[in-house]
Coordinates of C-alpha atoms in Angstrom, one line a residue:
M14 CA -25.9 28.6 -33.4
A15 CA -22.8 26.6 -32.7
T16 CA -22.3 22.9 -32.9
I17 CA -19.8 20.6 -31.3
G18 CA -18.7 17.4 -32.9
D19 CA -15.9 14.9 -33.5
F20 CA -16.0 13.9 -29.8
D21 CA -14.9 10.3 -29.7
P22 CA -13.8 8.9 -26.3
L23 CA -13.3 5.1 -26.1
N24 CA -16.6 3.5 -25.3
S25 CA -15.0 1.2 -22.8
A26 CA -13.5 3.9 -20.7
V27 CA -15.2 5.4 -17.6
P28 CA -15.1 9.2 -17.2
A29 CA -13.2 10.6 -14.3
T30 CA -15.3 13.7 -14.0
K31 CA -17.7 15.9 -16.0
I32 CA -16.6 19.3 -17.5
E33 CA -19.0 22.1 -18.3
I34 CA -18.0 24.2 -21.3
T35 CA -19.4 27.7 -21.8
V36 CA -19.1 29.2 -25.3
S37 CA -19.0 32.8 -26.5
C38 CA -18.1 34.3 -29.9
R39 CA -16.7 37.7 -30.8
N40 CA -16.7 39.7 -34.0
L41 CA -18.5 37.2 -36.1
L42 CA -19.1 37.7 -39.8
D43 CA -22.3 39.6 -40.6
M44 CA -24.1 37.5 -43.2
D45 CA -27.5 39.2 -43.1
T46 CA -28.2 42.1 -45.4
F47 CA -30.7 44.1 -43.3
S48 CA -29.8 42.9 -39.8
K49 CA -27.0 41.2 -37.9
S50 CA -26.3 37.5 -37.9
D51 CA -28.3 35.1 -35.7
P52 CA -25.6 32.8 -34.4
G53 CA -26.0 29.6 -32.7
M54 CA -23.6 26.4 -32.2
A55 CA -22.8 17.4 -33.5
F56 CA -22.6 16.3 -30.2
G57 CA -24.8 19.2 -29.2
R58 CA -26.0 22.6 -30.3
T59 CA -26.5 25.9 -28.5
E60 CA -29.6 28.1 -28.7
V61 CA -29.9 30.7 -31.5
I62 CA -29.3 34.3 -30.4
D63 CA -30.9 36.9 -32.6
N64 CA -29.1 39.9 -34.2
T65 CA -25.7 39.8 -32.6
L66 CA -22.1 39.3 -33.7
N67 CA -20.9 38.8 -30.1
P68 CA -23.1 36.1 -28.6
D69 CA -22.8 34.7 -25.1
F70 CA -24.5 31.3 -25.3
V71 CA -26.5 30.2 -22.3
R72 CA -26.7 26.5 -23.2
K73 CA -23.7 24.6 -21.9
F74 CA -21.9 21.5 -23.2
V75 CA -21.4 19.0 -20.4
L76 CA -18.7 16.5 -21.4
D77 CA -17.3 13.4 -19.8
F78 CA -13.6 14.1 -19.1
F79 CA -11.4 11.1 -19.7
F80 CA -8.0 12.0 -18.2
E81 CA -6.1 9.4 -20.2
E82 CA -7.5 10.2 -23.6
K83 CA -7.0 12.9 -26.2
Q84 CA -10.5 14.2 -26.8
N85 CA -10.7 16.0 -30.1
L86 CA -13.5 18.6 -30.5
R87 CA -14.7 20.6 -33.4
Y88 CA -16.9 23.7 -33.1
D89 CA -18.9 25.0 -36.1
V90 CA -20.8 28.4 -36.0
Y91 CA -23.7 29.1 -38.2
N92 CA -26.0 32.0 -39.0
V93 CA -29.5 30.6 -38.7
D94 CA -32.0 31.9 -41.3
T95 CA -34.6 29.2 -41.3
R96 CA -36.2 26.8 -38.9
S97 CA -34.6 23.8 -40.7
S98 CA -32.5 21.5 -38.5
N99 CA -30.3 20.7 -41.6
L100 CA -27.1 22.7 -41.1
S101 CA -26.5 22.9 -44.9
K102 CA -29.5 25.3 -45.0
H103 CA -27.7 27.9 -42.8
D104 CA -24.8 30.2 -43.5
F105 CA -21.5 28.8 -42.2
L106 CA -19.6 31.4 -40.1
G107 CA -16.5 29.5 -39.2
Q108 CA -15.0 26.6 -37.2
M109 CA -12.3 25.7 -34.8
F110 CA -10.6 22.5 -33.7
C111 CA -9.1 21.8 -30.3
T112 CA -9.0 19.2 -27.6
L113 CA -10.8 19.2 -24.3
G114 CA -7.4 19.1 -22.5
E115 CA -6.4 22.3 -24.2
I116 CA -9.4 24.1 -22.8
I117 CA -8.9 22.8 -19.3
G118 CA -5.2 23.4 -19.4
S119 CA -5.5 27.1 -20.5
T120 CA -4.9 29.8 -18.0
G121 CA -8.0 30.1 -15.9
S122 CA -9.5 27.2 -18.0
R123 CA -10.3 29.9 -20.6
L124 CA -9.3 29.4 -24.2
E125 CA -9.8 31.9 -27.0
R126 CA -9.1 30.9 -30.6
T127 CA -9.6 32.3 -34.1
L128 CA -12.4 30.9 -36.2
S129 CA -11.5 29.8 -39.7
G130 CA -13.0 28.1 -42.7
I131 CA -14.0 30.9 -45.0
P132 CA -11.1 31.8 -47.4
G133 CA -10.1 35.5 -47.3
K134 CA -12.4 36.3 -44.4
K135 CA -11.8 37.1 -40.8
C136 CA -14.3 35.0 -39.0
G137 CA -13.9 36.3 -35.5
T138 CA -13.0 34.4 -32.4
I139 CA -14.5 31.8 -30.2
V140 CA -14.1 31.7 -26.4
F141 CA -14.4 28.7 -24.1
S142 CA -14.6 28.6 -20.3
A143 CA -14.4 25.2 -18.6
E144 CA -15.3 24.2 -15.1
E145 CA -15.3 20.8 -13.4
L146 CA -18.7 19.8 -12.1
S147 CA -18.2 19.1 -8.5
N148 CA -21.9 19.0 -7.4
C149 CA -24.7 17.0 -8.9
R150 CA -27.7 18.5 -7.1
V151 CA -30.3 20.6 -8.9
S152 CA -32.4 23.4 -7.6
T153 CA -35.9 24.5 -8.7
M154 CA -36.9 28.0 -8.1
Q155 CA -39.6 30.5 -9.1
L156 CA -39.4 34.3 -8.9
C157 CA -41.6 37.3 -9.5
A158 CA -41.1 41.1 -9.8
N159 CA -43.0 44.2 -8.7
K160 CA -43.1 47.7 -10.1
L161 CA -40.3 47.3 -12.6
D162 CA -39.4 50.4 -14.7
K163 CA -41.4 51.0 -17.8
K164 CA -39.0 50.9 -20.8
D165 CA -41.2 50.7 -23.9
F166 CA -42.7 54.0 -25.4
F167 CA -46.0 52.5 -26.5
G168 CA -46.4 49.9 -23.8
K169 CA -45.0 48.3 -20.6
S170 CA -41.7 46.5 -20.3
D171 CA -41.2 42.9 -21.5
P172 CA -39.0 41.7 -18.7
F173 CA -36.8 38.7 -18.4
L174 CA -34.0 37.7 -15.9
V175 CA -30.4 36.6 -16.7
F176 CA -28.4 34.7 -14.0
Y177 CA -24.6 34.9 -13.8
R178 CA -22.2 32.8 -11.7
S179 CA -19.1 34.6 -10.5
N180 CA -15.7 33.2 -11.4
E181 CA -12.6 33.2 -9.3
D182 CA -11.0 35.9 -11.5
G183 CA -13.8 38.3 -10.8
T184 CA -15.6 37.8 -14.1
F185 CA -19.1 36.4 -14.5
T186 CA -20.4 33.5 -16.6
I187 CA -24.0 33.4 -17.8
C188 CA -25.8 30.3 -16.4
H189 CA -29.6 30.8 -17.0
K190 CA -32.1 33.0 -18.8
T191 CA -35.8 33.1 -18.0
E192 CA -38.6 33.4 -20.5
V193 CA -39.9 36.8 -21.5
I194 CA -43.1 38.1 -19.9
K195 CA -44.7 40.5 -22.4
N196 CA -46.1 43.9 -21.4
N197 CA -46.0 43.4 -17.6
L198 CA -44.3 45.4 -14.9
N199 CA -45.2 42.8 -12.3
P200 CA -44.2 39.5 -14.0
V201 CA -44.3 36.0 -12.5
W202 CA -41.9 33.8 -14.2
Q203 CA -42.3 30.0 -14.6
P204 CA -40.4 27.8 -12.2
F205 CA -37.1 26.6 -13.6
T206 CA -34.5 24.0 -12.7
I207 CA -30.8 24.6 -12.7
P208 CA -27.8 22.5 -11.4
V209 CA -26.4 23.8 -8.2
R210 CA -22.9 23.7 -9.6
A211 CA -24.1 26.0 -12.4
L212 CA -24.9 28.6 -9.8
C213 CA -21.9 28.1 -7.5
N214 CA -20.0 24.9 -8.2
G215 CA -20.1 23.9 -4.6
D216 CA -19.2 27.3 -3.1
Y217 CA -22.5 28.3 -1.5
D218 CA -21.3 31.8 -0.7
R219 CA -20.2 32.5 -4.3
T220 CA -21.9 35.6 -5.7
V221 CA -24.8 35.1 -8.1
K222 CA -25.6 38.2 -10.1
V223 CA -29.0 38.7 -11.7
D224 CA -29.7 41.2 -14.5
V225 CA -33.2 42.4 -15.3
Y226 CA -33.9 43.3 -19.0
D227 CA -36.7 44.6 -21.1
W228 CA -36.8 42.5 -24.3
D229 CA -36.6 44.1 -27.7
R230 CA -37.2 42.4 -31.0
D231 CA -33.9 43.7 -32.6
G232 CA -31.8 42.2 -29.8
S233 CA -30.8 45.5 -28.2
H234 CA -32.5 44.7 -24.9
D235 CA -32.9 47.5 -22.4
F236 CA -31.2 47.2 -19.0
I237 CA -33.6 47.7 -16.2
G238 CA -31.3 46.9 -13.2
E239 CA -29.5 44.2 -11.3
F240 CA -29.1 42.6 -7.9
T241 CA -26.8 40.0 -6.3
T242 CA -27.5 37.0 -4.1
S243 CA -25.9 33.6 -3.4
Y244 CA -26.9 30.0 -3.3
R245 CA -26.9 30.1 0.5
E246 CA -29.3 33.0 0.5
L247 CA -31.6 31.4 -2.1
S248 CA -31.7 28.2 -0.2
R249 CA -33.5 30.0 2.6
G250 CA -36.6 30.0 0.4
Q251 CA -39.4 32.5 0.5
S252 CA -38.6 35.0 3.2
Q253 CA -37.8 38.7 3.9
F254 CA -34.2 38.0 3.0
N255 CA -35.1 37.0 -0.6
V256 CA -36.8 40.2 -1.7
Y257 CA -34.2 42.1 -3.8
E258 CA -34.1 45.7 -4.9
V259 CA -33.4 46.0 -8.6
L260 CA -30.8 48.8 -9.0
N261 CA -29.6 50.6 -12.1
P262 CA -26.2 52.2 -11.3
K263 CA -26.5 54.9 -14.0
K264 CA -29.9 55.9 -13.0
K265 CA -28.9 56.0 -9.4
G266 CA -25.9 58.3 -10.2
K267 CA -28.1 60.8 -12.1
K268 CA -31.2 61.0 -9.9
K269 CA -30.8 62.0 -6.2
K270 CA -34.3 60.7 -5.3
Y271 CA -33.7 57.4 -7.1
V272 CA -34.8 54.4 -4.9
N273 CA -34.8 51.4 -7.2
S274 CA -36.2 50.1 -10.5
G275 CA -38.5 47.6 -8.8
T276 CA -38.0 44.5 -6.7
V277 CA -37.6 40.8 -7.4
T278 CA -39.0 38.2 -4.9
L279 CA -38.1 34.5 -4.6
L280 CA -41.4 32.6 -4.4
S281 CA -40.1 29.1 -3.9
F282 CA -36.8 27.2 -3.8
K283 CA -36.3 23.4 -3.7
V284 CA -33.2 21.2 -4.0
E285 CA -33.1 17.7 -5.4
S286 CA -30.5 15.2 -6.4
E287 CA -29.7 14.0 -10.0
C288 CA -26.7 11.8 -9.2
N289 CA -26.2 8.4 -10.7
P290 CA -23.0 7.3 -9.1
S291 CA -20.8 4.7 -10.8
Q292 CA -17.6 2.8 -9.9
P293 CA -14.7 4.3 -12.0
T294 CA -11.8 2.2 -13.1
S295 CA -8.3 3.7 -13.0
L296 CA -4.8 3.1 -14.0
H297 CA -4.0 4.3 -10.4
Y298 CA -6.6 2.0 -8.8
M299 CA -5.2 0.5 -5.5
S300 CA -6.3 -3.1 -5.5
P301 CA -5.6 -5.3 -2.5
Y302 CA -4.7 -8.1 -4.8
Q303 CA -2.3 -6.7 -7.3
M304 CA -0.3 -3.6 -8.2
N305 CA -1.8 -1.1 -10.6
A306 CA -0.2 -0.3 -13.9
Y307 CA 1.8 2.7 -12.6
A308 CA 3.2 0.7 -9.7
M309 CA 4.1 -2.2 -11.9
A310 CA 5.9 0.0 -14.3
L311 CA 7.6 1.9 -11.5
K312 CA 8.9 -1.2 -9.8
A313 CA 10.0 -2.9 -13.0
V314 CA 11.8 0.1 -14.5
G315 CA 12.8 1.6 -11.2
E316 CA 14.7 -1.5 -10.0
I317 CA 16.7 -1.3 -13.2
I318 CA 17.4 2.4 -13.2
Q319 CA 18.3 2.5 -9.5
D320 CA 21.5 0.6 -10.4
Y321 CA 22.6 3.8 -12.1
D322 CA 22.3 5.8 -8.9
S323 CA 25.1 6.0 -6.3
D324 CA 23.1 6.7 -3.1
K325 CA 19.7 5.2 -4.0
H326 CA 18.0 8.5 -3.0
F327 CA 15.4 9.4 -5.6
P328 CA 13.6 12.8 -5.8
A329 CA 10.1 11.7 -6.9
Y330 CA 7.5 14.1 -8.4
G331 CA 3.9 13.9 -9.4
F332 CA 2.1 16.1 -11.9
G333 CA -1.5 16.7 -12.6
A334 CA -3.2 16.9 -9.2
K335 CA -5.0 19.2 -6.8
L336 CA -3.1 19.4 -3.6
P337 CA -4.4 19.8 -0.1
P338 CA -5.4 21.9 1.7
D339 CA -6.5 24.5 -0.8
G340 CA -6.9 22.4 -4.0
K341 CA -4.1 24.2 -5.9
I342 CA -3.2 22.4 -9.2
S343 CA 0.4 21.3 -9.4
H344 CA 2.5 19.8 -12.2
A345 CA 5.7 19.2 -10.2
F346 CA 5.0 18.3 -6.6
P347 CA 7.0 16.0 -4.3
L348 CA 5.3 12.6 -3.8
N349 CA 6.5 12.6 -0.2
S350 CA 4.9 16.1 0.4
N351 CA 8.3 17.4 1.5
T352 CA 9.2 20.4 -0.6
E353 CA 12.5 20.8 1.2
N354 CA 13.6 17.2 0.6
P355 CA 11.7 15.3 -2.1
N356 CA 14.1 12.3 -1.9
C357 CA 12.7 8.8 -1.3
V358 CA 14.9 5.9 -0.2
G359 CA 15.0 3.3 -2.9
I360 CA 12.3 2.2 -5.2
E361 CA 10.3 0.9 -2.3
G362 CA 10.4 4.4 -0.8
V363 CA 9.1 5.8 -4.0
L364 CA 6.3 3.3 -4.2
E365 CA 5.3 4.1 -0.6
A366 CA 5.3 7.8 -1.3
Y367 CA 3.2 7.2 -4.5
F368 CA 0.5 5.2 -2.7
Q369 CA 0.4 7.8 0.1
S370 CA -0.1 10.6 -2.5
L371 CA -3.0 8.8 -4.0
R372 CA -4.7 9.0 -0.6
T373 CA -4.2 12.7 -0.2
V374 CA -4.3 14.4 -3.6
Q375 CA -7.1 14.7 -6.2
L376 CA -6.1 13.5 -9.6
Y377 CA -6.7 16.3 -12.0
G378 CA -6.0 17.1 -15.7
P379 CA -4.5 18.4 -17.7
T380 CA -1.2 16.6 -18.1
N381 CA 1.7 19.0 -18.5
F382 CA 5.1 17.5 -19.0
A383 CA 7.2 20.7 -19.2
P384 CA 7.2 21.6 -15.5
V385 CA 8.7 18.4 -14.2
I386 CA 11.3 18.3 -17.1
N387 CA 12.3 21.8 -16.3
Q388 CA 12.5 20.9 -12.6
V389 CA 15.1 18.2 -13.3
A390 CA 16.8 20.4 -15.9
R391 CA 17.4 23.1 -13.3
C392 CA 19.2 20.5 -11.2
A393 CA 21.3 19.3 -14.1
A394 CA 22.2 22.8 -15.1
E395 CA 24.0 23.2 -11.7
V396 CA 26.5 20.4 -12.6
T397 CA 29.1 21.6 -15.1
D398 CA 32.1 19.4 -14.4
G399 CA 30.7 16.1 -15.9
S400 CA 30.7 14.4 -12.5
Q401 CA 26.9 13.7 -12.5
Y402 CA 24.4 12.7 -15.1
F403 CA 20.7 13.0 -14.5
V404 CA 18.1 10.5 -15.7
L405 CA 14.4 11.4 -15.5
L406 CA 12.0 8.5 -15.6
M407 CA 8.5 9.6 -16.5
I408 CA 5.6 7.1 -16.2
T409 CA 2.6 8.4 -18.1
D410 CA -0.6 7.3 -19.8
G411 CA 0.4 9.1 -23.0
V412 CA -1.9 12.1 -23.1
I413 CA 0.0 15.4 -23.1
S414 CA -1.6 18.9 -22.9
D415 CA 1.5 21.1 -23.3
M416 CA 3.3 19.6 -26.3
A417 CA 4.8 22.9 -27.5
Q418 CA 6.2 23.7 -24.1
T419 CA 7.4 20.1 -23.6
K420 CA 9.3 20.2 -26.9
E421 CA 11.0 23.4 -25.8
A422 CA 11.9 21.9 -22.5
V423 CA 13.4 18.8 -24.2
V424 CA 15.4 21.0 -26.7
N425 CA 16.7 23.1 -23.7
A426 CA 17.6 19.9 -21.7
A427 CA 19.5 18.4 -24.6
S428 CA 22.5 20.6 -23.8
L429 CA 22.5 19.4 -20.2
P430 CA 23.8 16.2 -18.6
M431 CA 20.4 14.6 -18.7
S432 CA 18.3 11.9 -20.3
I433 CA 14.6 11.2 -20.2
I434 CA 13.0 7.8 -20.1
I435 CA 9.3 7.7 -20.8
V436 CA 7.3 4.6 -20.0
G437 CA 3.7 4.6 -21.3
V438 CA 1.1 2.7 -19.4
G439 CA -2.5 1.9 -20.3
P440 CA -4.2 1.3 -23.6
A441 CA -3.9 4.8 -25.2
E442 CA -2.1 5.7 -28.4
F443 CA 1.3 7.1 -27.8
D444 CA 1.9 9.2 -30.9
A445 CA 3.0 12.2 -28.9
M446 CA 5.5 10.1 -27.0
E447 CA 6.9 8.6 -30.2
E448 CA 7.4 12.2 -31.5
L449 CA 9.3 13.2 -28.4
D450 CA 11.5 10.1 -28.7
G451 CA 13.0 11.7 -31.8
D452 CA 14.5 8.5 -33.3
E453 CA 13.3 9.4 -36.8
V454 CA 13.0 13.2 -36.6
R455 CA 15.0 15.2 -34.0
V456 CA 12.7 17.2 -31.6
S457 CA 12.6 20.9 -32.4
S458 CA 11.0 24.0 -31.0
R459 CA 10.5 27.3 -32.8
G460 CA 13.0 26.3 -35.4
R461 CA 15.7 25.1 -33.0
F462 CA 16.6 21.4 -33.0
A463 CA 17.7 19.5 -29.9
E464 CA 21.5 19.3 -29.7
R465 CA 21.2 15.5 -29.2
D466 CA 18.6 12.8 -28.8
I467 CA 17.9 12.5 -25.0
V468 CA 14.5 10.8 -25.0
Q469 CA 13.8 7.1 -24.9
F470 CA 10.1 5.9 -25.0
V471 CA 8.8 2.4 -24.4
P472 CA 5.1 1.2 -24.0
F473 CA 4.9 -0.9 -20.9
R474 CA 2.1 -3.1 -22.5
D475 CA 4.5 -4.5 -25.0
Y476 CA 6.4 -6.2 -22.2
I477 CA 3.5 -7.9 -20.4
D478 CA 4.1 -11.6 -21.1
R479 CA 0.9 -13.4 -21.6
S480 CA 2.5 -16.7 -20.6
G481 CA 3.1 -15.3 -17.1
N482 CA 6.9 -15.2 -17.4
Q483 CA 7.4 -11.8 -15.8
V484 CA 11.2 -12.4 -15.3
L485 CA 11.7 -12.7 -19.0
S486 CA 9.4 -9.7 -19.7
M487 CA 11.2 -7.4 -17.3
A488 CA 14.6 -8.5 -18.8
R489 CA 13.4 -7.4 -22.2
L490 CA 12.1 -4.2 -20.7
A491 CA 15.5 -3.5 -19.0
K492 CA 17.3 -4.0 -22.3
D493 CA 15.1 -1.6 -24.2
V494 CA 14.8 1.0 -21.5
L495 CA 18.6 1.3 -21.2
A496 CA 19.4 0.8 -24.8
E497 CA 20.1 4.5 -25.6
I498 CA 21.3 5.8 -22.2
P499 CA 25.1 4.9 -22.7
D500 CA 25.2 6.6 -26.1
Q501 CA 23.3 9.6 -24.8
L502 CA 25.8 9.9 -21.9
L503 CA 28.7 9.5 -24.2
S504 CA 27.4 12.1 -26.6
F505 CA 27.1 14.6 -23.8
M506 CA 30.6 14.1 -22.6
K507 CA 32.0 14.4 -26.2
S508 CA 30.1 17.6 -26.8
R509 CA 31.8 19.2 -23.8
G510 CA 35.3 18.5 -25.0
P511 CA 38.4 16.9 -23.4
R512 CA 38.0 18.6 -20.0
S513 CA 34.7 16.9 -19.4
Q514 CA 35.8 13.5 -20.5
N515 CA 35.5 10.7 -17.9
P516 CA 37.5 7.5 -18.2
N517 CA 34.5 5.5 -17.2
V518 CA 32.1 6.6 -20.0
N519 CA 33.2 3.9 -22.5
M520 CA 31.2 1.3 -20.9
P521 CA 29.0 -1.6 -22.1
P522 CA 25.2 -1.3 -21.9
A523 CA 25.2 -1.9 -18.2
P524 CA 24.9 0.2 -15.0
P525 CA 27.9 2.7 -15.2
P526 CA 30.2 3.1 -12.2
L527 CA 30.1 7.0 -12.3
N528 CA 28.0 9.0 -9.9
C529 CA 24.6 9.4 -11.6
N530 CA 21.6 11.0 -10.1
S531 CA 18.3 9.4 -11.2
Q532 CA 15.3 11.6 -11.0
L533 CA 11.9 9.9 -11.0
G534 CA 8.7 11.6 -12.2
L535 CA 5.3 10.1 -12.0
S536 CA 2.3 11.2 -14.1
F537 CA -0.6 12.0 -11.9
G538 CA -2.6 13.5 -14.7
M539 CA -5.1 12.5 -17.4
N540 CA -6.2 9.2 -15.7
H541 CA -9.4 8.0 -14.2
S542 CA -9.7 9.2 -10.6

């Protein structure tokens, strides 16, 4: 059994979407003397699976995904020896800590981590697969079988069905298991209800694989056979199309006269809705009455930083969104949708591109900073004569999913003609941003420290004047945003020696006269959609 706990989103926030987490474990500790462990996973608990060290749990964890928050999760795995609901009565097999963003942000939304918690013992691994729930309908179905193979020596088979949803990478994820019908080769299983998205996640032609097993007490269930279908086929209901041959590939390969190992028939199929729609709030919300937090920050800071730019053309990028037409996730896409020329004319042009993007893309976590930092760093790396200096303005809600990669990107960028200004919007804690700022401890990655401090962070909320004097507020913001830029620019010029010196670098804290190229990045990730 596995438990999930320490899940503490802000109660006032509204989730942007729901995420379904599937859990498996591998190579668990064997705590039973005469049999294998009976693992099972407190926000919630999985079922208990008897006599296995490599469980694939059927019960899912459905979590509200708050884009703008760091959602800490703890998973504990226990060997269940009694019927007690008190976890202290069971053998602890290990635990793992992570965030929901880490799971979603992993390659293929699949995260594998080592279990720990028992000194001197290898506790095995825990594997998570995450999928956004894009469909809130549920289907109720009933199936029966006919003339299944007899697997038990002293009696008939004890059959049950296991349903799997196919994944985009060709693997399968278990999504339902029926009850066991004892001593019956022609079983009729009870009707069961399952979310449509659990079967196909909105893709009605996605393959659904069904395995037929003969149950054994020791957990070594005998494989009878398998068949495949799809949600679209199942939705036809009882018909000639929904009578499936149960095939056993090994048996078919050995016996020339093999036909099948029985058949499974769909008796009924019904679809209902379980939706309870709500009105989400968002830092990106486009109100007809006032600018949202992102637009306010962009306009306030952008109008300051544009004075540093010679031609007022700003390459503007978003990160953390699914792009049309195929829904591909991107962490460095041009706001104006022009991959050949991402430039926007002036801050007004950036605002226009930002609002247009909100109408065409789907906000989607996780928030990865490294790609857009590396995007600007590649441009800065092409300028070696000191004639240009790049400033990346990042407006973000503060949550970051790729901290290690971002630190490495900052360390690499520190040797380039480049500075990074981070403006945090919203109510979140900005511990990660403070760490990147590096005022107290220089940013490092894999033992290598940044050559110089190039990051300046300010929380936008600190500059919202409650008296309504926005002019004074923005003047204070301007001073703090630009406070470190001249020294950062000067430190770069000095680090490159006399040949890269520019007579105009010894300037007061005001817009410099040299040709600077301001790059603007907007966070499109980890916010309410």
